XYZ file of C-alpha atoms in Angstrom:
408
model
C 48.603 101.356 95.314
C 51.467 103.807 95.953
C 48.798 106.758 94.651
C 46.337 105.818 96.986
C 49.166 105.718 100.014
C 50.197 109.197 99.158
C 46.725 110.876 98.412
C 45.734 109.599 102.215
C 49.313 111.227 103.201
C 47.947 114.469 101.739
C 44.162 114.488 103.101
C 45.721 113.598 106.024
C 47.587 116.732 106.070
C 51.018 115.094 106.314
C 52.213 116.312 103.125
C 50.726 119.691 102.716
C 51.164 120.056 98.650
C 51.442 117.162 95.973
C 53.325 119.639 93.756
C 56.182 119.162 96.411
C 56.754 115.906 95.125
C 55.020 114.564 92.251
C 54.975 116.197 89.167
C 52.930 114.839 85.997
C 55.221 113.943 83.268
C 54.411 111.851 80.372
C 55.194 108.387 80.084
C 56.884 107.852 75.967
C 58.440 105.103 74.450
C 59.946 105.753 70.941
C 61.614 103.683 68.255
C 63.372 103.309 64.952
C 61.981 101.228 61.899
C 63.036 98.065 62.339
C 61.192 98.091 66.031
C 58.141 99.641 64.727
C 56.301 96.420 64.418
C 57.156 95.353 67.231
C 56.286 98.758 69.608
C 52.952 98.420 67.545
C 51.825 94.594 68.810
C 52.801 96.040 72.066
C 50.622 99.103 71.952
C 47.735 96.754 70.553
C 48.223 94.468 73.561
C 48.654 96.620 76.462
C 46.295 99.755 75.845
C 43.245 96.781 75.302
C 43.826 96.507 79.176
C 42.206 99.386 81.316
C 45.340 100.182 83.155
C 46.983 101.740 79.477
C 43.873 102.443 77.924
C 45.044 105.954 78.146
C 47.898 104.759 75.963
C 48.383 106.094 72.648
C 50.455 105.260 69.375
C 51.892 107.421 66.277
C 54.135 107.061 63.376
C 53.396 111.166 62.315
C 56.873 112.818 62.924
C 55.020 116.001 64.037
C 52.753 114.452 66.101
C 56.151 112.759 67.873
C 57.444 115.580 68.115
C 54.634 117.451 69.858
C 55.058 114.753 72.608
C 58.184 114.879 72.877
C 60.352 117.644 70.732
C 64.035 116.988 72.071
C 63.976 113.480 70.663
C 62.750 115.176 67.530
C 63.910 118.447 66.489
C 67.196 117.584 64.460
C 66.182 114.333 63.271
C 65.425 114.086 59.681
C 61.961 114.031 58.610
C 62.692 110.934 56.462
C 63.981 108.919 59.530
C 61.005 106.529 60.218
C 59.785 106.694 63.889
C 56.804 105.482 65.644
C 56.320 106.408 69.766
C 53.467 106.147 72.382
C 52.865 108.525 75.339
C 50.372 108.395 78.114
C 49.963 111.666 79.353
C 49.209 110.654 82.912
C 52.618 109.605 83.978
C 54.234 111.127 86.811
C 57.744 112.451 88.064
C 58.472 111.447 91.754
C 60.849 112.876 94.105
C 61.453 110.275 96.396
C 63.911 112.503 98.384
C 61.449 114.852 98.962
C 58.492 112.675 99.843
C 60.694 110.764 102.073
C 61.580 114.013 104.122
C 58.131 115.055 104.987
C 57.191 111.861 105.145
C 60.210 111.559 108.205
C 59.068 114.925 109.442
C 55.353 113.604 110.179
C 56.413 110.763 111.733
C 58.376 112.668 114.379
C 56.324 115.600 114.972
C 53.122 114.118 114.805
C 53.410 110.219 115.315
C 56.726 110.572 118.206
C 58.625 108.243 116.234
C 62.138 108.912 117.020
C 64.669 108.735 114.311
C 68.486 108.013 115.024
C 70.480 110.257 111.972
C 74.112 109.432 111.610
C 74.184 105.916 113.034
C 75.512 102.996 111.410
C 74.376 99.445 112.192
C 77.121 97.193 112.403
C 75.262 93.876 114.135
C 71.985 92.740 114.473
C 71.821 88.773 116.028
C 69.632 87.301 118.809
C 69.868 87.267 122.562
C 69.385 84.223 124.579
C 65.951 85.463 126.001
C 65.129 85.429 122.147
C 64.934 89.243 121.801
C 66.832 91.256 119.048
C 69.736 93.231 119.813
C 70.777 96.087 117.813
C 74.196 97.359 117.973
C 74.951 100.598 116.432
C 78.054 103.089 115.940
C 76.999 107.148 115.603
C 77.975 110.265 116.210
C 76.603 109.611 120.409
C 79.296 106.823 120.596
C 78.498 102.915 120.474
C 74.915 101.589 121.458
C 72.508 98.911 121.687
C 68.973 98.630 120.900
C 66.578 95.886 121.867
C 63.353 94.745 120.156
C 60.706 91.649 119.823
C 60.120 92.077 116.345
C 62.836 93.858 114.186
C 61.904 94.645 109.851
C 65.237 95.876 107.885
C 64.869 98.176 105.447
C 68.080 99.232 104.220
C 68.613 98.892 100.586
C 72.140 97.000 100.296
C 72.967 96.722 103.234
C 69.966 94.532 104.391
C 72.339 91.475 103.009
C 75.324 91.962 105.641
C 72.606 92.892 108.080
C 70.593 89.604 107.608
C 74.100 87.632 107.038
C 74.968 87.827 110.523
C 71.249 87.453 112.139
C 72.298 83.773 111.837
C 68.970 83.074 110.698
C 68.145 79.491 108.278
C 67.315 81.152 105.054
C 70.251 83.979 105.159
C 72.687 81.365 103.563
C 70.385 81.016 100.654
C 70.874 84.935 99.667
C 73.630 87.067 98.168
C 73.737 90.396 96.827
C 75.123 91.672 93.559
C 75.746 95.380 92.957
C 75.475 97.347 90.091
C 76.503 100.938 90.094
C 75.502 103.384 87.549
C 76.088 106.985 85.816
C 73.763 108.910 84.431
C 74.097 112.463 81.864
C 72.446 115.488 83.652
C 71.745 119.226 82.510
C 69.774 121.230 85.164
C 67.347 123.684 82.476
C 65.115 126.416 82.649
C 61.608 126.060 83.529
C 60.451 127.264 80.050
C 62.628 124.581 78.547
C 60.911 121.559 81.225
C 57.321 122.997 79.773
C 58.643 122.478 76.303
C 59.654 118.820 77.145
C 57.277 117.721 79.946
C 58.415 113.860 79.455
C 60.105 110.410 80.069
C 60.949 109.247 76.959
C 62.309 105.301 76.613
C 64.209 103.851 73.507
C 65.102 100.278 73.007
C 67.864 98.404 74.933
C 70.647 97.291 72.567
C 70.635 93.791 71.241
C 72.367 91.520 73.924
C 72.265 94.036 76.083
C 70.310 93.260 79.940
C 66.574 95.257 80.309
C 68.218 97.421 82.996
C 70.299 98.925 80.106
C 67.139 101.039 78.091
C 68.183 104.167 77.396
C 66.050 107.019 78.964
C 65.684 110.871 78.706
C 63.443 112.034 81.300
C 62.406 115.395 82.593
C 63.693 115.531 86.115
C 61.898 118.030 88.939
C 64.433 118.116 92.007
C 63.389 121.377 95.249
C 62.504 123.299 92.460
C 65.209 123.479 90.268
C 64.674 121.113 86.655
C 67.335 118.825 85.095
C 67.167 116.933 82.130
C 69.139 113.234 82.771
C 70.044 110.469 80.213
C 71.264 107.214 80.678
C 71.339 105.142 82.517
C 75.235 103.849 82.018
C 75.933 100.798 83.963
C 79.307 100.076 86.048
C 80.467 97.113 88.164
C 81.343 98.705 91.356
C 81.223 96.264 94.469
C 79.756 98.359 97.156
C 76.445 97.738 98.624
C 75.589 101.033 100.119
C 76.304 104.685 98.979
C 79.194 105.462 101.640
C 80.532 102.014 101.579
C 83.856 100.913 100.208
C 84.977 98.059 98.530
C 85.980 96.349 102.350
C 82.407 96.139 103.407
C 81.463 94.280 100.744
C 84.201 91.607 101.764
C 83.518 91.576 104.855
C 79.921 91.090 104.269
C 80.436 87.818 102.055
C 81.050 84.512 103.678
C 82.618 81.347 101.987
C 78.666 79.836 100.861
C 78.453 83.188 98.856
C 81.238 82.253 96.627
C 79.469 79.270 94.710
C 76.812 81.878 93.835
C 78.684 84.727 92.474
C 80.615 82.109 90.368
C 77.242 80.868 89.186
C 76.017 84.447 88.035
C 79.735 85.065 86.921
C 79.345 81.882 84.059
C 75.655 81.938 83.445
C 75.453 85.592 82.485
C 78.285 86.438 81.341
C 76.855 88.917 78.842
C 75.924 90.938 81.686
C 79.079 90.602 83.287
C 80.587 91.766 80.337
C 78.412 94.531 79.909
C 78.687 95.918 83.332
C 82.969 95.828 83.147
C 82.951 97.399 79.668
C 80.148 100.182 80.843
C 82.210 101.035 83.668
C 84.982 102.227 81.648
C 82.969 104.197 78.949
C 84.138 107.764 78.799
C 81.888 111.005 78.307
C 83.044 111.296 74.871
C 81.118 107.567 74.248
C 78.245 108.802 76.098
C 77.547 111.959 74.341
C 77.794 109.847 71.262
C 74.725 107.655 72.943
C 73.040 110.668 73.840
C 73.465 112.180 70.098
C 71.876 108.638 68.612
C 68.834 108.895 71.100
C 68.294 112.402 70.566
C 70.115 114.128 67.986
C 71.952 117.599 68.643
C 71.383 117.187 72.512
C 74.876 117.089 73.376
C 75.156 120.448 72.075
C 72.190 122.146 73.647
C 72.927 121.842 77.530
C 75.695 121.560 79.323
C 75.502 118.045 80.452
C 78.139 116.409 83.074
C 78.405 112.774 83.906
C 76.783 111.777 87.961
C 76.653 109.033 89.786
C 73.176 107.009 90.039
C 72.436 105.409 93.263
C 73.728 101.870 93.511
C 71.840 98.825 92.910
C 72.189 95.415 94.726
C 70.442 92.559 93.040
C 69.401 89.395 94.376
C 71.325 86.558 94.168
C 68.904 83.493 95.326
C 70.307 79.844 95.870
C 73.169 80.385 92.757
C 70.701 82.185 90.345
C 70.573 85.755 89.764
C 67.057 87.489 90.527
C 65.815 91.014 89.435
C 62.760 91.809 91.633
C 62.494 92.227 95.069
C 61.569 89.416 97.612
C 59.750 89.688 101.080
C 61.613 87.994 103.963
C 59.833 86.557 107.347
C 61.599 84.284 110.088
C 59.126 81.714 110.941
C 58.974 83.088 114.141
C 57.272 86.002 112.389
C 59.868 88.188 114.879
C 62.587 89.401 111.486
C 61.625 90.574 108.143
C 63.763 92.072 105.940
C 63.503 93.529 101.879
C 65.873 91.968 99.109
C 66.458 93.711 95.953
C 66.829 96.527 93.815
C 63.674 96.453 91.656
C 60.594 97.715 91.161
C 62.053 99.855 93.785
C 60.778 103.167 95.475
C 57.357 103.196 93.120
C 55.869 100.679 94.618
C 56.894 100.616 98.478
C 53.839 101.295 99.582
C 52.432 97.772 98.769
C 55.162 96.263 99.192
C 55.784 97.366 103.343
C 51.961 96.919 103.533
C 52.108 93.121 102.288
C 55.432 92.781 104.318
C 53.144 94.123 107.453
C 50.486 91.624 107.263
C 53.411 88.694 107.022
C 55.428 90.159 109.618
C 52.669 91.473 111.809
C 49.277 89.727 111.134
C 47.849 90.249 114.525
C 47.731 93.886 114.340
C 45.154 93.408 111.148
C 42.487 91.398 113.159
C 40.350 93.903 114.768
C 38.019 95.456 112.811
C 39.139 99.059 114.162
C 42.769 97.803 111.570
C 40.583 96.925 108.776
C 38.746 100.372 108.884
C 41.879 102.319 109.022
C 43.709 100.047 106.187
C 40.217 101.162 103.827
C 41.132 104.604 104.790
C 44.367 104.052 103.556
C 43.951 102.010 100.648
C 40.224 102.341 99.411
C 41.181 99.054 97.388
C 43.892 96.789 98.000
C 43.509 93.969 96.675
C 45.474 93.852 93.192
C 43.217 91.537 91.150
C 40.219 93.530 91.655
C 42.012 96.614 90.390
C 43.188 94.015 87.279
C 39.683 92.756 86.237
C 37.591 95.062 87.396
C 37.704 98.191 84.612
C 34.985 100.495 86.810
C 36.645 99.996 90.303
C 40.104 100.756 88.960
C 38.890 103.507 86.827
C 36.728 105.188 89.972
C 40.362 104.967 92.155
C 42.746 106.285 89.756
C 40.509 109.359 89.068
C 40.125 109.882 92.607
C 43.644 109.750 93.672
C 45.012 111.370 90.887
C 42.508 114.219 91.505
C 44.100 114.214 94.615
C 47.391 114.325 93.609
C 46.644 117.377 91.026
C 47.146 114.769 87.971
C 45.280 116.046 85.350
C 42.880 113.304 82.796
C 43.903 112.993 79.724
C 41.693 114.416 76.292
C 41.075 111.026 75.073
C 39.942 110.281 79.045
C 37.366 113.508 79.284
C 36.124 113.283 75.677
């Protein structure tokens, strides 16, 4: 879905080059002997379904390390591995696509974007309207709309906190900051490893902790990043201290947080022992996944973006959930995953619950086939020839190249 948003974007002539912002970088999973099994009943499973039939599997050290030779190079031969790639995976710089996304919109649409500006309420005037107050660089001011969508990572909890509205009670967030290893490298050394490579989280350890060395491609310049390291920090937004997120909480959070606090306390655990893992520890983590790597680049810890997961009537949640006032006038987007890859869908299924009118005339349905040739989600899952004829079309579009298995 998000491939078919973007190739519009770039027949439309809003983004002028894919290479700008998607790169194709294979998709790898690798694993040690006593997961082989395992990673093998997996590969069996998923590449019988069209969307991995690309997918392939290998327990040949050199042909592992032909897909990906970092992970490879100084491990001994004897080591038993097994890995799969699919060659068609991709690289996305969500910076950069959002930037030229935010330029067409203002030269070409006359949207009008307020930089600098910090929300600080959003709650309901008596004629029913929504007020918007704001803080920037212009001094203190109000905006007023009919039907208001918030978009803003984090802070879309404090933001829907005080819009007063039924369901907000129901809803808390819980952050989760992170670190990740990165070495910026040559481009000689990206063409040598052209990959995201994915291990095995370790036992009793939460999914969000798999370890990861991917091929980064950031305004040119190429990093190599591992990690990802977890940390407790209680912030919601990049920016934000420690305050806001008090502020932000009211007395019905507290039940939840307690909740999540006893029922996973593994994680909690996790998270507060992550946090104060040094770069000695890490290298050593890094040196495990990929042996030697510490040595070859010069590698320095940086902070990830932070995370802020849902926290839904006392239980914790790890998606992300669609929220519409039954007034159909507020909607608003919980949670930190699947995250950037799939906003596209997402915004266009939070459109036709927030704004269902504007999808009536048949003029709306023409433009949303522009847009998205096929959009509906179990067509693409059981139809093999319809998903097949998009993803060769978009990723045509979006200078992904087909894999040998796909043109022999």
């Amino acid at each position: 879905m998000a491939k078919q948003f973007w190739a519009y974007m770039i027949q439309k002539g809003a983004i002028k080059d894919p290479k700008s912002f998607i790169n194709q970088t294979k998709h790898c999973t690798i694993v040690s002997e006593p997961s082989i099994q395992e990673l093998k009943l997996r590969f069996n499973e998923m590449s019988s379904h069209h969307f991995f039939e690309q997918m392939r599997y290998s327990e040949d050290f050199d042909e592992i390390k032909s897909w990906i030779p970092y992970t490879m190079e100084e491990r001994p031969r004897h080591e038993k591995m097994a890995a799969t790639v699919i060659e068609t995976g991709t690289d996305v710089n969500f910076g950069a696509l959002t930037e030229q996304m935010a330029e067409h919109a203002v030269n070409d649409l006359g949207v009008k974007i307020e930089y600098g500006t910090h929300v600080k309420r959003v709650h309901r005037s008596p004629a029913g309207s929504w007020l918007v107050e704001t803080q920037g660089r212009g001094g203190d001011r109000q905006y007023k709309s009919d039907v208001l969508f918030v978009g803003a990572g984090g802070g879309a909890f404090p933001i829907l906190k005080k819009s007063h509205l039924p369901f907000a009670r129901r809803f808390t967030g819980f952050p989760v900051g992170g670190r990740f290893l990165q070495a910026p490298i040559s481009a000689e050394q990206a063409e040598h490893y052209r990959a995201k490579t994915y291990g095995k989280a370790k036992v009793g350890a939460p999914p969000m902790s798999v370890p990861h060395l991917d091929l980064r491609v950031a305004d040119g310049q190429y990093y190599l990043l591992f990690g990802p390291f977890a940390s407790f920090k209680p912030v919601l937004e990049r920016g934000r201290g420690f305050l806001d997120y008090l502020r932000a909480m009211r007395l019905h959070d507290i039940p939840g947080l307690l909740n999540v606090a006893l029922e996973h306390f593994p994680l909690v655990k996790y998270l507060v022992s992550e946090t104060f893992k040094g770069e000695k520890s890490m290298f050593e983590e890094l040196d495990s996944f990929a042996p030697g790597m510490s040595k070859k680049f010069n590698w320095k810890a940086v902070e990830a973006g932070q995370r802020v997961q849902i926290i839904r009537d006392g239980d914790l949640q790890m998606g992300t959930e669609i929220l519409v006032s039954n007034d159909k006038t507020y909607g608003t987007l919980l949670g930190a995953s699947p995250g950037a890859s799939v906003s596209p869908e997402v915004m266009l299924r939070c459109l036709e619950q927030l704004l269902p009118s504007i999808f009536n005339s048949d003029e709306a349905g023409k433009k949303k086939k522009e847009i998205f040739p096929e959009d509906n989600l179990e067509t693409l899952a059981k139809n093999p020839e319809r998903y097949r004829e998009i993803r060769d079309t978009v990723n045509e579009r979006l200078g992904i190249k087909q894999s040998a298995s796909q043109q022999d």
